[in-house]
Tab-separated table of C-alpha atoms in Angstrom:
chain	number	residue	atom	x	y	z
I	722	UNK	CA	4.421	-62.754	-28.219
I	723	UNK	CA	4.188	-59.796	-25.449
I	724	UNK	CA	6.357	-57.169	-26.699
I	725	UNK	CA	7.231	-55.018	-23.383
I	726	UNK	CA	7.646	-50.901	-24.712
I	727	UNK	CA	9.105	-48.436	-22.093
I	728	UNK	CA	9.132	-44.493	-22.015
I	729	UNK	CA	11.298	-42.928	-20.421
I	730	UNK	CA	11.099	-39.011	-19.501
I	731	UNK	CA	7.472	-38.830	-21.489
I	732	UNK	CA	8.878	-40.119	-24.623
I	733	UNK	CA	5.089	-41.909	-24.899
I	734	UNK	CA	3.011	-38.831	-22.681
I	735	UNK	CA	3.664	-36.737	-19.863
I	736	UNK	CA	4.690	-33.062	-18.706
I	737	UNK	CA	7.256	-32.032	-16.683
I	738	UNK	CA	6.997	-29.177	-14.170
I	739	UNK	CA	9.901	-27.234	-13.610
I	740	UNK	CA	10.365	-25.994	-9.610
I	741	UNK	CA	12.765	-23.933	-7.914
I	742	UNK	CA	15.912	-25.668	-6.710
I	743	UNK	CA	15.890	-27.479	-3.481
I	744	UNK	CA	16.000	-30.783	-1.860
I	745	UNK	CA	18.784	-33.607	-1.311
I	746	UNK	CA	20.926	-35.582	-3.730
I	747	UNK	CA	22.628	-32.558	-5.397
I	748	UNK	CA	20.600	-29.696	-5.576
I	749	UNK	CA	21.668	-26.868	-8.109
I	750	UNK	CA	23.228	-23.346	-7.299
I	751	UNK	CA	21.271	-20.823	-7.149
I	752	UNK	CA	22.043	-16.890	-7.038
I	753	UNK	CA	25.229	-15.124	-8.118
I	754	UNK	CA	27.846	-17.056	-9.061
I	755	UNK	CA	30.601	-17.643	-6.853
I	756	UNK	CA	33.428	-18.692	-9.164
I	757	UNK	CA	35.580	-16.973	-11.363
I	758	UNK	CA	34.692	-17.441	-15.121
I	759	UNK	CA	37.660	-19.205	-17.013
I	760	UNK	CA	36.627	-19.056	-20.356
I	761	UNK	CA	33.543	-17.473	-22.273
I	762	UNK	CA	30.396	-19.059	-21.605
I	763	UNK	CA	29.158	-21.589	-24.165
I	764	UNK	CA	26.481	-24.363	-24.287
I	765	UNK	CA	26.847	-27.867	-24.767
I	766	UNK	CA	24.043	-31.115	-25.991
I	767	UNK	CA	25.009	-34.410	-24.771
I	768	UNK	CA	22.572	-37.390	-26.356
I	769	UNK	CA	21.827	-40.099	-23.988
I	770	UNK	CA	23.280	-43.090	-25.420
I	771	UNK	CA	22.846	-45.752	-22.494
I	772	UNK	CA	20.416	-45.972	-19.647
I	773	UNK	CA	20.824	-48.289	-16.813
I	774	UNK	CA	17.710	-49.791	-14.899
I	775	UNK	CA	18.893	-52.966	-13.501
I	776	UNK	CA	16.176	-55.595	-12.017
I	777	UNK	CA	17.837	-55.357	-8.346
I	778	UNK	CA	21.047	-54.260	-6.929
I	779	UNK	CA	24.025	-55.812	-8.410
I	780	UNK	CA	27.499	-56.161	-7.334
I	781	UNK	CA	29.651	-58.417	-4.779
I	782	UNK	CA	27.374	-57.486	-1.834
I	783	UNK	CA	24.307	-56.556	-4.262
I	784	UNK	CA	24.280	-53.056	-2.878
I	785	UNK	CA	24.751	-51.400	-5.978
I	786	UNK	CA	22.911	-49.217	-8.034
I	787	UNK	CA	22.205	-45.853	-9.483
I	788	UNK	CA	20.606	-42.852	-8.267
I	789	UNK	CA	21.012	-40.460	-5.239
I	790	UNK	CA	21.715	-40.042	-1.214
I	791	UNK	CA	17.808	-38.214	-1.579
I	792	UNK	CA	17.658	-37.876	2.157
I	793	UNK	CA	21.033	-36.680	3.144
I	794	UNK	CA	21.260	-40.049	5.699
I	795	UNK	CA	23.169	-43.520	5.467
I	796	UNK	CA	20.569	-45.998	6.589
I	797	UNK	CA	20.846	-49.858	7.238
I	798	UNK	CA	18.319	-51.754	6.855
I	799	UNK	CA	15.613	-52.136	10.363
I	800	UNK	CA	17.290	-48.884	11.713
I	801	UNK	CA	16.470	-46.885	14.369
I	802	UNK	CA	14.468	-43.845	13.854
I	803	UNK	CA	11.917	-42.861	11.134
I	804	UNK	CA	10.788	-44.548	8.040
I	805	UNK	CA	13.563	-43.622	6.048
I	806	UNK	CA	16.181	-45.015	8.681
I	807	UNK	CA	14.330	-48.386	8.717
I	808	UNK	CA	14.956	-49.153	4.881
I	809	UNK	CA	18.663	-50.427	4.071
I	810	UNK	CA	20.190	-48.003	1.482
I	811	UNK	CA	22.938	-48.751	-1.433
I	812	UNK	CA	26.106	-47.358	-3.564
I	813	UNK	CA	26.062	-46.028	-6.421
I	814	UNK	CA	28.514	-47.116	-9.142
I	815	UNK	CA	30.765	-43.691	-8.441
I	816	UNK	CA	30.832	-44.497	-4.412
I	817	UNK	CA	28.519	-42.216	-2.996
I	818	UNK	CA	26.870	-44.342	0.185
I	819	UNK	CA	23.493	-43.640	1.072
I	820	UNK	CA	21.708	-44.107	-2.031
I	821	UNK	CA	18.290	-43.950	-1.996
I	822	UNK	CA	16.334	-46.480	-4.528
I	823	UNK	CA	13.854	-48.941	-4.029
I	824	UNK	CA	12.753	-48.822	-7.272
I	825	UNK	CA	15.343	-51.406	-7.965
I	826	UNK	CA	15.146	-52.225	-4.382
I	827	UNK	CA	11.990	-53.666	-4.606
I	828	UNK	CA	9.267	-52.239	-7.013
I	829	UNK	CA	10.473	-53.734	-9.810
I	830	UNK	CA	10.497	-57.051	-8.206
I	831	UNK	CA	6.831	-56.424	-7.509
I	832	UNK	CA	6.109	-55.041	-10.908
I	833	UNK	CA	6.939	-58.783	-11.688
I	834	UNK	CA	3.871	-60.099	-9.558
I	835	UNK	CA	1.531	-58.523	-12.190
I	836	UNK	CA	3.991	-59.092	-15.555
I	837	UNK	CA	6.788	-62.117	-15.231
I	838	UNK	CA	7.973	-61.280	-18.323
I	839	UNK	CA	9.261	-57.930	-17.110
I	840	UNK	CA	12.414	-56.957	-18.133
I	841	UNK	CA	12.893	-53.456	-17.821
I	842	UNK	CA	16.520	-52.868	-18.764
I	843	UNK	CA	16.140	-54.832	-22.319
I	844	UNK	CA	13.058	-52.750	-22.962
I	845	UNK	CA	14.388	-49.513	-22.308
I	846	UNK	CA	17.522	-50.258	-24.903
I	847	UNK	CA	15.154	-51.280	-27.064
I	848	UNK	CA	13.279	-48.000	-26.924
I	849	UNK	CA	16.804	-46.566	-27.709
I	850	UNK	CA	18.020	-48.341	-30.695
I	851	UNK	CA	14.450	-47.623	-32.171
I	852	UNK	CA	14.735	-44.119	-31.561
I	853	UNK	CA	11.358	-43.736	-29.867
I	854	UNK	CA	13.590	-42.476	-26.630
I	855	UNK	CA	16.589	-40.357	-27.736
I	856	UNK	CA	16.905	-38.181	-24.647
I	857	UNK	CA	18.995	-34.619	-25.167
I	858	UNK	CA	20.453	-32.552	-22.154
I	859	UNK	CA	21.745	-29.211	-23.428
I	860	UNK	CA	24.021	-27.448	-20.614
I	861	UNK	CA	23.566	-23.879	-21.175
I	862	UNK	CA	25.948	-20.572	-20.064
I	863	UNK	CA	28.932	-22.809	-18.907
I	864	UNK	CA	32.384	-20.962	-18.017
I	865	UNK	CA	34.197	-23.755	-16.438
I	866	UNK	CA	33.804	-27.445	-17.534
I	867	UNK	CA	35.180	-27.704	-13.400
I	868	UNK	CA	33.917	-25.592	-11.278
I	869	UNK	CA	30.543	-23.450	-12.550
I	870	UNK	CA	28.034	-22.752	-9.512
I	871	UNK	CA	25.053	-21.143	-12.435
I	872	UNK	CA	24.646	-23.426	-15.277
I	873	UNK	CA	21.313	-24.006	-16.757
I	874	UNK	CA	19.445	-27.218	-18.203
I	875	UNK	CA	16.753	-28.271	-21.470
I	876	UNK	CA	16.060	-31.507	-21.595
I	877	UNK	CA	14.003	-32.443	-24.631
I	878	UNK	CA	13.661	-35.504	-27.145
I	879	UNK	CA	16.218	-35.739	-30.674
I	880	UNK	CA	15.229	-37.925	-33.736
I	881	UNK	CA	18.265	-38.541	-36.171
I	882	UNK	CA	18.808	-35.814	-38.662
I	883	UNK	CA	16.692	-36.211	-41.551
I	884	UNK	CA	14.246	-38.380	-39.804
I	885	UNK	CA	11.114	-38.622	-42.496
I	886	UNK	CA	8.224	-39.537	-39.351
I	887	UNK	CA	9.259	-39.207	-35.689
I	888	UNK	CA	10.659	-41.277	-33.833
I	889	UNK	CA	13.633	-42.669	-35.964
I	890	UNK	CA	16.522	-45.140	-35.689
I	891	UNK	CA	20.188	-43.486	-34.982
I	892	UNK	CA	22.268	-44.422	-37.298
I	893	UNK	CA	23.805	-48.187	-36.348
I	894	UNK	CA	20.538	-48.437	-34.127
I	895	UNK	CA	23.036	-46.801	-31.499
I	896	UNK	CA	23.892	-43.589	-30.307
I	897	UNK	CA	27.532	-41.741	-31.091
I	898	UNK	CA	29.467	-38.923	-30.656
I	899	UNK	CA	29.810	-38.877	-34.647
I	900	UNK	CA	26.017	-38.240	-35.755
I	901	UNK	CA	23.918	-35.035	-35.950
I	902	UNK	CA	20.107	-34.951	-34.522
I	903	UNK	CA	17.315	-32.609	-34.766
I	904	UNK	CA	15.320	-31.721	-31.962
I	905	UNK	CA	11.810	-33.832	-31.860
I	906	UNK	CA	8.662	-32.582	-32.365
I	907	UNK	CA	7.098	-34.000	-28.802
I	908	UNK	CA	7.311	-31.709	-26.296
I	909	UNK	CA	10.116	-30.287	-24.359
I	910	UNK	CA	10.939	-32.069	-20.858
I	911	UNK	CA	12.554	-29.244	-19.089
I	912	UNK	CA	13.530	-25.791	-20.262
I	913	UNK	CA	15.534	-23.424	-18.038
I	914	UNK	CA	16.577	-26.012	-14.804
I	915	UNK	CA	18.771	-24.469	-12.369
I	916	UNK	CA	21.948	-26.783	-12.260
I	917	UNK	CA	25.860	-26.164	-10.931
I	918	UNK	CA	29.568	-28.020	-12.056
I	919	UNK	CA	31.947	-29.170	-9.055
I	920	UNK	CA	34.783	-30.599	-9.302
I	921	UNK	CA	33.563	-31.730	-12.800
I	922	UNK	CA	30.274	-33.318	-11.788
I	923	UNK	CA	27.056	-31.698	-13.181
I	924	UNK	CA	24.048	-31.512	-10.588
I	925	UNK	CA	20.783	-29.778	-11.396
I	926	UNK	CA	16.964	-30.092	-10.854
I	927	UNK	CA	14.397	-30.787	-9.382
I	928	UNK	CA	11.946	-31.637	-11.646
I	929	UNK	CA	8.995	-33.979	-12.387
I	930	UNK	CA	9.945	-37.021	-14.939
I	931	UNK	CA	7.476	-39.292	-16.231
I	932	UNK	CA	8.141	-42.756	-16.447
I	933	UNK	CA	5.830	-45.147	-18.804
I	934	UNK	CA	5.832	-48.497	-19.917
I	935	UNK	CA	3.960	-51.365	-21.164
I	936	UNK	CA	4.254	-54.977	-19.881
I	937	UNK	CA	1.858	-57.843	-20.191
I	938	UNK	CA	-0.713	-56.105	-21.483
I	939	UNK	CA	-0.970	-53.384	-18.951
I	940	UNK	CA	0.314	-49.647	-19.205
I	941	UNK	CA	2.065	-48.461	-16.295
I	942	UNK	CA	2.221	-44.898	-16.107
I	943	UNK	CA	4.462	-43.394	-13.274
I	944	UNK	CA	6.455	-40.096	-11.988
I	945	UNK	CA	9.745	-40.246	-10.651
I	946	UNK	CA	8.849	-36.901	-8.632
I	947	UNK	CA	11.556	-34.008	-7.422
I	948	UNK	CA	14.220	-35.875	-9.686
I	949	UNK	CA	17.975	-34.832	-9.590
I	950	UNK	CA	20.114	-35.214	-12.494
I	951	UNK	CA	23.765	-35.155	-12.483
I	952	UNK	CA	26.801	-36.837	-14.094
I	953	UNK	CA	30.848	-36.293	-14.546
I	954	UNK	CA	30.737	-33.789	-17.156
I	955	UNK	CA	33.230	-32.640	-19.957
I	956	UNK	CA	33.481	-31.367	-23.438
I	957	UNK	CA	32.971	-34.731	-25.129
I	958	UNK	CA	30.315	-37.027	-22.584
I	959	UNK	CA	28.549	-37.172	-19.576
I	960	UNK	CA	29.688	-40.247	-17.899
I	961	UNK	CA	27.999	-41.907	-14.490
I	962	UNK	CA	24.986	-39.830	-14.729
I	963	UNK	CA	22.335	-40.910	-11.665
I	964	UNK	CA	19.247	-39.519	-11.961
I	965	UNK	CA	16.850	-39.553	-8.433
I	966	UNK	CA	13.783	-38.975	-7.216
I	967	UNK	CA	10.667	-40.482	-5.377
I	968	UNK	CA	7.619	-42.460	-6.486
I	969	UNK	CA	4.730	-41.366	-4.682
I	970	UNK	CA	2.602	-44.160	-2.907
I	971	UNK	CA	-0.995	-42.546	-4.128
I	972	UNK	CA	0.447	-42.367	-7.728
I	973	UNK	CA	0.981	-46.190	-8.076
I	974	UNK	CA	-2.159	-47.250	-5.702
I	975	UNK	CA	-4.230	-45.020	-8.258
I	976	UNK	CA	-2.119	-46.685	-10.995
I	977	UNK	CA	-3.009	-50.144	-9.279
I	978	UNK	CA	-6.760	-49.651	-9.220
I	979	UNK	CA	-6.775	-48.617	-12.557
I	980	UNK	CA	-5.172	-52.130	-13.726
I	981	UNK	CA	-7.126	-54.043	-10.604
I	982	UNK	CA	-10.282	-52.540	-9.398
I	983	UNK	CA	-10.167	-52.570	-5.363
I	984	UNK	CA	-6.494	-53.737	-4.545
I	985	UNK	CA	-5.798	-50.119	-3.847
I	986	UNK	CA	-6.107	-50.889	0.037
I	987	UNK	CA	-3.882	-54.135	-0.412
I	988	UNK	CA	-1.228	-52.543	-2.935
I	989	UNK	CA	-1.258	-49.633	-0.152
I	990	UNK	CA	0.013	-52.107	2.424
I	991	UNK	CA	2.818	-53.489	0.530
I	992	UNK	CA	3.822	-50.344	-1.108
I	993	UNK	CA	4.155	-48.791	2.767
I	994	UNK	CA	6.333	-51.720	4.198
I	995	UNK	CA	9.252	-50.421	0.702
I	996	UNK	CA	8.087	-46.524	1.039
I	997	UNK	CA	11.632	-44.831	2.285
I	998	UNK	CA	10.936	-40.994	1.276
I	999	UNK	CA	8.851	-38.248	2.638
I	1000	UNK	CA	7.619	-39.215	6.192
I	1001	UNK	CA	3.671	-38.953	7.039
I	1002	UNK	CA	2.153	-37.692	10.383
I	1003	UNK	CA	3.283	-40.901	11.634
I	1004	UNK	CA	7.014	-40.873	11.020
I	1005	UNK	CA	7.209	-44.626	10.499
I	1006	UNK	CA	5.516	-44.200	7.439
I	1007	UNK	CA	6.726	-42.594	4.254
I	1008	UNK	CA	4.876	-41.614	1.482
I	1009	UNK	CA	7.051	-42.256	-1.265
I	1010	UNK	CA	9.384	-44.984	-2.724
I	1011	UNK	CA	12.813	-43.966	-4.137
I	1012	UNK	CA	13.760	-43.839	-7.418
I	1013	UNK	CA	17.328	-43.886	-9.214
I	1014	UNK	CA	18.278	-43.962	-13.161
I	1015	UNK	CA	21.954	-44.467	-14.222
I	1016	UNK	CA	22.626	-42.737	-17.458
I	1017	UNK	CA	26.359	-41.865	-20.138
I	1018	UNK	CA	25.819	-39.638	-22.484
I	1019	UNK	CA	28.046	-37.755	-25.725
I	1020	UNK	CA	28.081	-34.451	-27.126
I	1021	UNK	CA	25.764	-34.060	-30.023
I	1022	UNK	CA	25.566	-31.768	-32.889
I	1023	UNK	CA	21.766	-30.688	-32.932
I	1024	UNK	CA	20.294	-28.565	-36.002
């Protein structure tokens, strides 16, 4: 029996590098704040309780998923203009048009050409229920759960309070608003992130996220690079969080030769014809392939 393990957010390996704020899909404030403080500023965990990383798009028109407008266009698909006009983009599930994420587009799909048994989305709740990926975001120095434009952001791994030998189970193999954690002893994902609140939606990054999994015997190690993270935010959850970034092409054609010695040239040529981010000398060809992550999330008491 192949037993497929994902890793989200180097809950197996990986760093993340923290950068200055920048960049599309709902960049952070930066700078002196601009809003009037309404209450005294507090912090607040949320504990990632659901992650959503469908196979393709889903919905009536199958032009659905999560993630981020990462290029500030709306493009159709064999548009006019560069390569990230010539890729057709989606909507994600709060209505924002423009999304950019071809990681569900199409990446997964060819994932499948090297593992059939793929299935992403039952792997990564898996990895949940087990506790092996228990992902915390603490929102730090909040004065308005509305309207905040200098809010900070740690992301880091929890186990279950009173967890014996890291990673353990949440209680009821799920994740709830009820149960106290303790922070993990792997390392810390992000410490410090510039982030803002408007009109009640959280937006902050960018930073590096590394994305690893196992399927059919092979282990896929990737980095969802420049990633924003945002959600509707209040005192109890963080509901319709997206999380964005790009896949760089000479990341996953290293990745490819690793698993396939000398299909770095071929996997070059398909990866190019699904790249949509980051345009090259020649504008019609992009370096990187989007990425999107839908995530909900609850306020959790951590020790």
């Amino acid at each position: 029996m192949n037993l497929n393990k994902i890793a989200l957010c180097g809950a197996v390996a990986g760093s993340v590098a923290t950068m200055g704020c920048g960049g599309g899909g709902g960049g952070a404030g930066s700078g002196a704040r601009t809003d009037s403080p309404a209450m005294a500023p507090v912090s607040a965990t949320y504990v990632v309780g659901t992650i959503t990383i469908p196979d393709a798009p889903t919905g009536a028109m199958m032009n659905i998923t999560p993630g981020f407008n990462l290029d500030d266009k709306v493009s159709t698909e064999g548009g006019a203009g560069n390569c990230e006009d010539a890729i057709g983009d989606f909507q994600n599930p709060t209505g924002e048009t423009g999304v950019d994420n071809q990681l569900v587009g199409s990446l997964i799909g060819l994932l499948r050409g090297f593992a059939a048994d793929l299935d992403v989305q039952m792997t990564v709740n898996e990895q949940i229920s087990t506790g092996a990926l228990l992902l915390a975001v603490r929102v730090n120095d909040i004065n308005s759960f509305t309207t905040d434009s200098s809010v900070t952001l740690d992301l880091f791994l929890v186990d279950p309070a009173g967890c014996a030998m890291s990673p353990c189970a949440p209680q009821g193999w799920r994740v709830s608003a009820d149960q106290t954690w303790e922070m993990s002893s792997r390392p810390a994902l992000a410490t410090g992130l510039p982030a803002s609140i408007a009109d009640g939606v959280l937006s902050g990054g960018p930073l590096d996220l590394p994305l690893s999994f196992e399927a059919g015997g092979m282990n896929i190690n990737l980095t969802i690079r420049d990633a924003q993270i945002g959600g509707e935010i209040s005192e109890d959850s963080m509901e319709n969080g997206n999380i964005g970034g790009e896949l760089r092409i000479d990341d996953i054609v290293e990745l490819a030769e690793g698993i396939m010695p000398g299909i770095g040239d071929t996997a070059r040529g398909i990866l190019e014809g699904q790249a949509d981010l980051s345009p090259s000398s020649d504008p019609m060809v992009c370096e990187s392939i989007s990425a999107g992550i839908g995530f909900g999330a609850v306020t959790g008491t951590v020790d």
